[in-house]
Coordinates of C-alpha atoms and ligand atoms in Angstrom, one line a residue:
M1 CA 68.5 101.1 79.0
S2 CA 71.4 102.4 81.5
A3 CA 71.2 101.2 85.1
L4 CA 71.3 105.0 86.0
S5 CA 68.2 105.5 84.5
G6 CA 65.8 107.7 87.0
K7 CA 68.6 107.6 89.4
R8 CA 69.4 110.6 91.6
I9 CA 72.7 111.9 91.1
L10 CA 74.1 114.6 93.5
L11 CA 77.6 115.8 92.0
G12 CA 79.9 117.2 94.5
I13 CA 82.3 119.0 93.3
S14 CA 85.6 120.3 95.1
G15 CA 88.5 122.9 93.8
G16 CA 91.1 120.8 91.2
I17 CA 91.3 122.5 87.7
A18 CA 89.5 119.3 86.8
A19 CA 86.4 120.6 87.6
Y20 CA 86.3 122.2 84.1
K21 CA 85.2 118.6 82.9
T22 CA 81.9 118.5 85.1
P23 CA 79.9 120.2 82.5
E24 CA 80.3 117.2 80.5
L25 CA 80.3 115.2 83.1
V26 CA 76.4 116.2 84.2
R27 CA 75.3 115.8 80.0
R28 CA 76.2 112.1 80.5
L29 CA 74.7 111.1 83.6
R30 CA 71.5 113.0 82.4
D31 CA 71.7 111.1 78.7
A32 CA 72.4 107.9 80.7
G33 CA 68.4 108.9 82.7
A34 CA 69.9 110.6 85.7
T35 CA 68.4 113.3 87.5
V36 CA 71.5 115.5 88.4
R37 CA 71.9 118.0 91.4
V38 CA 75.1 120.1 91.9
V39 CA 76.8 120.3 95.4
M40 CA 80.5 123.3 95.1
T41 CA 82.8 123.7 97.3
Q42 CA 83.7 127.4 97.6
A43 CA 86.9 126.6 95.9
A44 CA 85.4 124.7 93.2
T45 CA 83.7 128.1 92.0
A46 CA 87.1 129.1 91.6
F47 CA 87.1 127.0 88.5
I48 CA 84.0 126.8 87.2
T49 CA 80.7 128.9 87.6
P50 CA 77.6 127.7 89.5
L51 CA 75.6 129.3 86.6
T52 CA 77.4 126.8 84.3
L53 CA 76.4 123.5 86.2
Q54 CA 72.9 125.2 86.6
A55 CA 72.3 125.2 83.2
T56 CA 74.0 121.9 82.5
S57 CA 72.0 120.2 85.0
A58 CA 68.8 122.3 85.0
N59 CA 69.2 122.5 88.6
P60 CA 70.1 125.3 91.4
V61 CA 73.2 124.4 92.4
H62 CA 74.3 124.5 96.3
T63 CA 77.2 126.2 97.4
A64 CA 76.7 126.9 101.1
L65 CA 75.8 125.5 104.3
L66 CA 74.8 128.6 105.9
D67 CA 72.2 129.9 103.4
H68 CA 68.9 130.4 104.6
A69 CA 66.9 130.7 100.8
A70 CA 68.9 127.3 100.2
E71 CA 68.2 125.6 103.8
A72 CA 64.3 126.8 103.3
G73 CA 64.5 125.2 99.8
M74 CA 66.4 121.9 99.9
G75 CA 69.1 121.8 102.5
H76 CA 71.8 119.7 103.8
I77 CA 69.5 117.0 105.1
E78 CA 66.8 117.2 102.3
L79 CA 70.2 117.0 99.6
S80 CA 71.5 113.7 101.2
R81 CA 68.4 111.9 101.7
W82 CA 67.3 112.8 98.1
A83 CA 70.4 111.1 96.5
D84 CA 70.8 107.9 95.4
A85 CA 74.8 108.1 94.7
V86 CA 76.7 111.2 96.0
L87 CA 79.8 111.4 93.4
V88 CA 82.5 113.8 94.2
A89 CA 84.4 114.5 91.2
P90 CA 86.8 115.7 91.4
A91 CA 88.0 115.0 94.6
T92 CA 90.8 117.2 95.9
A93 CA 93.5 115.8 98.6
D94 CA 92.0 118.2 100.8
L95 CA 88.5 117.3 100.3
M96 CA 89.2 113.5 101.3
A97 CA 91.2 114.5 104.4
R98 CA 88.1 116.4 105.5
L99 CA 86.0 113.7 104.9
A100 CA 88.3 111.3 105.9
V101 CA 88.0 112.7 109.5
G102 CA 84.6 113.6 109.9
M103 CA 84.8 117.6 109.5
A104 CA 81.1 119.2 108.3
D105 CA 82.7 122.7 107.3
D106 CA 80.8 123.2 104.6
L107 CA 78.1 121.7 102.5
L108 CA 79.4 119.2 101.0
T109 CA 81.1 117.4 103.7
T110 CA 78.1 117.9 105.8
L111 CA 76.1 116.2 103.7
C112 CA 78.4 113.4 102.7
L113 CA 78.1 113.3 107.0
C114 CA 74.5 112.4 107.5
L115 CA 74.2 110.6 104.2
P116 CA 71.8 107.5 104.6
T117 CA 73.8 104.1 104.5
R118 CA 71.8 103.2 101.4
T119 CA 73.2 105.8 99.2
L120 CA 76.4 105.2 97.8
L121 CA 79.2 107.5 98.1
C122 CA 81.6 107.6 95.3
L123 CA 84.9 109.7 94.8
A124 CA 86.7 110.4 91.6
P125 CA 90.1 111.9 92.8
A126 CA 92.6 114.6 91.3
M127 CA 95.5 116.0 92.2
N128 CA 99.0 116.1 92.0
H129 CA 101.0 113.0 91.6
V130 CA 103.3 113.3 94.8
M131 CA 100.1 114.7 96.5
W132 CA 98.4 111.0 95.4
A133 CA 101.1 109.0 96.8
A134 CA 102.0 110.9 100.1
G135 CA 101.6 109.1 103.1
A136 CA 98.5 111.2 104.3
T137 CA 96.8 111.1 101.6
V138 CA 97.1 107.5 101.2
A139 CA 96.1 107.1 104.7
N140 CA 92.6 109.5 104.3
R141 CA 92.1 106.8 101.1
D142 CA 92.5 103.4 102.9
T143 CA 90.4 105.0 106.2
L144 CA 87.4 105.9 103.3
L145 CA 87.8 102.5 101.5
T146 CA 87.3 100.8 105.1
R147 CA 84.4 102.6 105.5
G148 CA 82.9 101.9 102.1
I149 CA 83.2 104.8 99.5
H150 CA 84.1 103.9 96.5
L151 CA 86.9 105.2 94.6
F152 CA 87.3 105.7 90.5
G153 CA 90.8 106.4 90.0
P154 CA 92.5 108.4 89.7
T155 CA 94.5 107.5 86.1
H156 CA 98.2 107.9 85.1
G157 CA 98.7 110.9 82.6
K158 CA 100.1 113.8 81.9
Q159 CA 98.8 116.3 84.9
A160 CA 98.1 120.1 84.8
C161 CA 101.4 121.3 86.6
G162 CA 102.9 119.9 83.7
E163 CA 104.2 116.8 85.4
T164 CA 103.3 112.8 84.6
G165 CA 102.2 110.4 87.2
L166 CA 98.7 108.9 88.7
G167 CA 96.4 111.7 90.0
R168 CA 94.1 112.6 87.0
M169 CA 90.9 112.3 87.2
E170 CA 89.0 109.4 84.8
E171 CA 87.4 111.0 82.1
P172 CA 83.8 111.3 82.3
I173 CA 82.6 108.7 80.3
Q174 CA 84.4 106.4 82.4
L175 CA 82.7 108.0 85.7
V176 CA 79.8 107.7 84.1
A177 CA 80.6 104.0 83.2
A178 CA 81.6 103.2 86.8
L179 CA 78.7 104.5 88.5
E180 CA 76.4 102.5 86.3
R181 CA 78.4 99.5 87.4
L182 CA 77.2 100.2 91.0
F183 CA 73.6 100.3 89.9
V184 CA 73.5 96.9 87.7
P185 CA 71.7 93.7 89.1
K186 CA 74.0 91.9 91.3
L187 CA 74.7 88.9 88.8
F188 CA 76.4 86.8 91.3
A189 CA 74.4 87.9 94.6
G190 CA 76.0 85.6 97.3
Q191 CA 77.9 83.5 95.0
Q192 CA 81.8 82.3 96.6
F193 CA 84.4 83.4 94.3
L194 CA 87.9 82.8 94.8
I195 CA 90.6 84.9 92.8
T196 CA 94.6 84.4 92.6
A197 CA 96.4 87.3 91.4
G198 CA 99.8 89.2 91.3
P199 CA 102.8 87.4 91.3
T200 CA 105.0 84.7 93.4
R201 CA 108.4 84.9 94.6
E202 CA 110.8 82.2 95.3
A203 CA 113.2 83.0 97.0
I204 CA 116.8 81.7 96.6
D205 CA 118.7 83.3 99.9
P206 CA 117.2 86.0 102.1
V207 CA 117.4 89.2 99.5
R208 CA 117.0 87.2 96.3
F209 CA 114.3 85.5 94.7
L210 CA 112.7 84.3 91.6
S211 CA 109.6 86.4 89.8
N212 CA 107.9 87.7 87.4
R213 CA 106.1 90.9 86.1
S214 CA 102.8 91.1 87.3
S215 CA 101.5 93.9 88.9
G216 CA 98.3 92.1 89.8
K217 CA 95.9 94.4 88.3
M218 CA 94.3 92.1 86.3
G219 CA 93.5 89.6 88.8
Y220 CA 92.5 92.7 91.0
A221 CA 90.2 94.3 88.7
I222 CA 88.4 90.8 88.1
A223 CA 88.1 90.6 92.1
A224 CA 86.3 94.2 92.2
A225 CA 84.3 93.7 89.1
A226 CA 82.8 90.5 90.8
S227 CA 82.5 91.8 94.1
A228 CA 80.5 94.8 92.5
L229 CA 78.7 92.2 91.1
G230 CA 77.6 90.9 94.5
A231 CA 80.1 87.9 94.7
E232 CA 81.9 87.1 97.9
V233 CA 85.2 87.2 96.9
T234 CA 88.5 85.7 98.6
L235 CA 91.6 87.3 96.6
V236 CA 94.4 85.3 97.5
S237 CA 97.6 87.7 96.4
G238 CA 101.2 87.5 95.5
P239 CA 103.4 90.4 96.3
T240 CA 101.8 93.6 94.9
N241 CA 101.1 97.0 95.7
L242 CA 97.4 97.8 95.1
P243 CA 94.6 98.3 97.6
T244 CA 92.4 95.6 98.4
P245 CA 89.6 95.8 96.0
Q246 CA 86.5 96.9 97.6
G247 CA 84.5 94.1 99.4
A248 CA 86.9 91.6 98.7
S249 CA 88.3 89.7 101.7
R250 CA 92.2 89.1 101.0
I251 CA 95.0 86.5 101.7
N252 CA 98.6 87.5 101.2
V253 CA 100.5 85.0 100.3
V254 CA 104.7 85.0 98.6
S255 CA 105.7 81.7 97.6
A256 CA 104.0 79.8 95.0
K257 CA 103.8 77.1 97.7
E258 CA 101.8 79.9 99.6
M259 CA 99.6 80.3 97.3
R260 CA 98.5 76.7 96.3
D261 CA 97.8 76.1 100.5
A262 CA 95.6 79.1 100.5
V263 CA 93.6 77.8 98.0
L264 CA 93.3 74.8 98.7
D265 CA 92.3 76.0 102.3
V266 CA 89.3 77.9 100.7
V267 CA 88.4 76.4 97.4
N268 CA 85.8 74.0 98.8
D269 CA 82.5 76.3 99.1
C270 CA 83.7 78.1 95.9
R271 CA 81.2 78.4 92.7
V272 CA 84.0 80.1 90.5
F273 CA 87.7 79.9 90.7
I274 CA 89.6 82.1 88.5
A275 CA 93.4 81.7 88.3
C276 CA 94.7 84.9 86.8
A277 CA 98.5 84.8 89.3
A278 CA 101.6 84.3 87.2
V279 CA 102.6 81.7 89.5
A280 CA 106.2 80.5 89.3
D281 CA 106.5 77.4 87.2
Y282 CA 109.7 76.5 89.1
R283 CA 111.7 77.0 92.2
P284 CA 114.8 76.9 93.3
V285 CA 115.7 73.7 95.2
A286 CA 117.1 74.6 98.2
T287 CA 116.9 78.2 99.8
A288 CA 120.4 79.5 100.8
P289 CA 119.9 80.1 105.1
Q290 CA 122.6 82.8 104.0
K291 CA 123.2 85.5 101.3
I292 CA 125.2 84.0 98.6
K293 CA 128.6 85.2 98.1
K294 CA 130.4 85.3 95.1
K295 CA 132.9 83.6 94.7
G296 CA 136.0 82.7 91.9
E297 CA 133.6 81.1 89.3
Q298 CA 132.5 83.6 86.7
A299 CA 129.4 81.4 86.3
M300 CA 127.0 79.8 89.2
T301 CA 124.4 77.0 88.4
L302 CA 121.0 77.3 90.1
V303 CA 118.9 74.3 90.1
L304 CA 115.3 74.4 90.0
E305 CA 112.4 72.3 90.6
R306 CA 108.5 72.3 89.5
T307 CA 105.9 73.9 92.0
E308 CA 102.7 72.3 91.9
D309 CA 100.5 73.4 89.4
I310 CA 97.5 75.2 91.3
L311 CA 94.9 75.3 88.6
A312 CA 95.6 71.6 87.7
T313 CA 95.3 70.8 91.2
V314 CA 92.1 72.6 91.8
S315 CA 90.6 71.0 88.4
G316 CA 90.9 67.7 89.6
L317 CA 89.4 68.0 92.9
P318 CA 86.4 65.5 93.2
R319 CA 84.2 68.4 94.1
R320 CA 85.2 71.2 92.1
P321 CA 84.3 75.3 91.5
F322 CA 84.3 76.7 88.1
V323 CA 87.8 76.8 87.1
V324 CA 89.0 79.6 84.7
G325 CA 92.3 79.7 84.1
F326 CA 94.6 82.0 82.6
A327 CA 97.4 81.5 79.9
A328 CA 99.7 84.4 79.2
E329 CA 101.5 84.1 75.8
T330 CA 104.1 85.2 73.9
E331 CA 103.3 82.9 70.7
N332 CA 100.9 80.6 69.6
L333 CA 98.6 82.2 71.8
E334 CA 95.5 80.0 70.4
T335 CA 96.9 77.0 70.5
N336 CA 99.1 77.3 73.6
A337 CA 95.5 78.7 75.3
L338 CA 93.2 75.3 73.9
D339 CA 96.4 73.3 75.0
K340 CA 95.8 74.5 78.8
L341 CA 92.0 74.2 78.5
Q342 CA 92.0 70.4 77.5
G343 CA 95.2 69.6 79.4
K344 CA 94.5 71.0 82.6
G345 CA 90.6 69.7 82.1
L346 CA 89.3 73.4 82.6
D347 CA 85.9 75.4 82.2
M348 CA 87.4 78.3 80.4
V349 CA 91.0 79.9 79.5
V350 CA 91.8 83.6 79.2
A351 CA 94.3 84.0 76.6
N352 CA 96.6 87.3 76.4
W353 CA 99.8 88.0 74.9
V354 CA 101.8 89.3 77.3
G355 CA 105.6 90.7 76.5
G356 CA 104.5 93.6 74.4
D357 CA 102.3 96.7 76.1
L358 CA 99.7 94.9 77.0
G359 CA 99.2 92.3 79.7
F360 CA 101.9 92.7 82.6
E361 CA 102.0 95.9 84.4
S362 CA 99.6 97.7 81.8
D363 CA 96.3 99.6 82.6
D364 CA 95.1 97.9 79.4
N365 CA 94.8 94.6 78.7
A366 CA 93.2 92.4 75.5
L367 CA 91.5 89.0 76.0
Q368 CA 90.8 86.1 74.3
V369 CA 88.5 83.7 76.0
Y370 CA 88.2 80.1 75.1
W371 CA 85.9 77.1 76.4
A372 CA 85.0 73.7 75.2
E373 CA 82.1 74.8 72.4
G374 CA 82.8 78.6 72.0
Q375 CA 85.0 81.7 72.1
Q376 CA 85.1 85.2 72.5
I377 CA 87.4 87.9 71.5
L378 CA 87.7 90.8 74.0
P379 CA 89.5 93.6 72.1
R380 CA 91.7 96.3 73.8
A381 CA 90.0 97.7 77.0
S382 CA 91.0 99.0 80.8
K383 CA 91.4 95.8 82.9
L384 CA 88.2 96.3 84.7
D385 CA 85.8 96.9 81.5
L386 CA 87.4 93.7 80.6
A387 CA 87.2 92.2 83.9
Y388 CA 83.2 92.8 83.9
A389 CA 83.3 91.3 80.2
L390 CA 84.7 88.2 80.9
L391 CA 82.6 88.0 84.0
E392 CA 79.4 88.6 81.9
I393 CA 80.9 85.5 79.8
I394 CA 81.5 83.3 83.0
A395 CA 77.7 83.9 84.2
N396 CA 76.6 82.9 80.7
R397 CA 78.7 79.9 80.8
L398 CA 77.5 78.5 84.6
P399 CA 75.8 75.3 84.7
A400 CA 72.6 77.0 86.3
N401 CA 72.5 74.4 89.5
G402 CA 74.0 76.4 92.2
S403 CA 77.4 75.9 93.8
P404 CA 79.6 74.0 93.3
Q405 CA 80.4 71.5 90.4
L406 CA 80.0 68.0 91.0
I407 CA 82.7 66.2 88.9
T408 CA 83.2 62.6 89.1
H409 CA 86.5 61.5 87.4
Ligands
LIG501 O1 99.2 91.2 86.8 P1 99.2 92.1 85.8 O2 100.3 93.1 85.7 O3 98.3 92.8 85.5 O4 99.4 91.0 84.6 C1 98.1 90.1 84.1 C2 98.8 88.9 83.7 C3 99.7 89.1 82.5 C4 99.5 87.9 84.3 C5 97.5 88.1 83.7 O5 97.0 88.5 82.7 C6 97.8 86.3 83.0 O6 97.9 86.0 82.1 N1 97.9 85.6 84.6 C7 98.3 84.3 84.1 C8 100.0 83.9 83.9 C9 100.3 82.7 84.0 O7 101.3 82.7 84.9 O8 100.0 82.2 82.7 P2 101.0 80.7 82.7 O9 100.1 80.9 81.0 O10 102.3 80.7 83.1 O11 100.1 79.8 83.7 C10 98.6 79.2 83.4 C11 97.6 79.2 83.9 O12 98.1 78.2 85.4 C12 97.4 80.3 84.6 O13 96.3 80.8 85.0 C13 98.3 80.4 86.4 O14 97.8 80.9 87.4 C14 98.3 78.9 86.4 N2 99.1 78.4 87.3 C15 100.5 78.3 86.7 C16 101.7 77.8 87.3 C17 101.5 77.5 88.6 N3 102.6 76.5 89.8 N4 100.1 77.2 89.3 C18 99.4 77.6 88.0 O15 98.0 77.5 88.7

């Protein structure tokens, strides 16, 4: 049974071309067992008719704040109290701006302003990619995130204007899945998770560094999913451009040493440690104090030394959490992953191919999960979907007796 069964979902539609997908969204929500009511902005009615949404939702559609008949039936206060969740799809840049400053100049913004605290407010942005990246939109998004809204998407792809970029609305099937997750029972309620993500940078001189292609997307997806499942997540992150996942507390680091220090500072009370960061294995022995200048030689030698293995260090702690490592491989995936599982004394290792169109930077990935007595293959999917599937495997493998494990070496 879907977690949306019996839930009351208020779908807000603002004026973007992606509004044409909302009848399918309504149908999918109802198929999942939800009751759906629809509120449209005036601009939305230029893209799709209220009659279509009335037919698909089987409920009257609300479009006006100052409508005597509607207010006598179900007005903005009743609508906001009726809903378990409000999903605004598409959420235009204008709608996000109006929500961010707290305007109440139409029915949709007004009811969002008087939502009870228990009601989830979710936005599925859809706009031209330049608008999505504009400073004003980024600031509005961040303001809304700090107020606890849930952001679904946008995704990257071809846009209605003919350009390609980040700004497409998530597909209805993904929006329903994202909404479902918010209603899933909190599997890890109150449990402390420590997750590393992103690359590290090892300085060569003040302007150059050694690093890798990690974007942080996989680790951030795991942090977002763990947080949605009720965990108290600390995310230790190398340099990325990603927003902090809802509910997670983030510690920014740059080098492998900084990541190690941050991890060791907070690992003590953790139930689960997931090392998804692509940590440098080597760093320059010395960092030049000034920018290194070209000299006459055709070649130069950079002397490197090993960084400390954070994962092995945590795994070797006398009192340690459930330890999950990653293995990024370009050959012999299973053999190398199993070597890491045993060699570093891990509870679980998550292997992925890197170097092609999966692993680093991509929105999708595919994982092979190994532990002492078993394994599970998670085929290609979005990093968020994989994060949920991985966390389910972890939940099934976690020792029942609370936090952290006591390991005697
Ligand atoms: O960030 P994305 O663009 O989304 O890409 C995701 C990813 C490919 C980076 C991710 O899925 C992944 O595989 N992360 C681990 C990358 C890595 O460094 O793998 P590794 O096989 O070199 O390291 C093995 C494990 O040891 C990892 O858990 C790593 O975090 C850890 N390690 C490595 C070196 C070091 N000094 N300390 C460590 O803790």
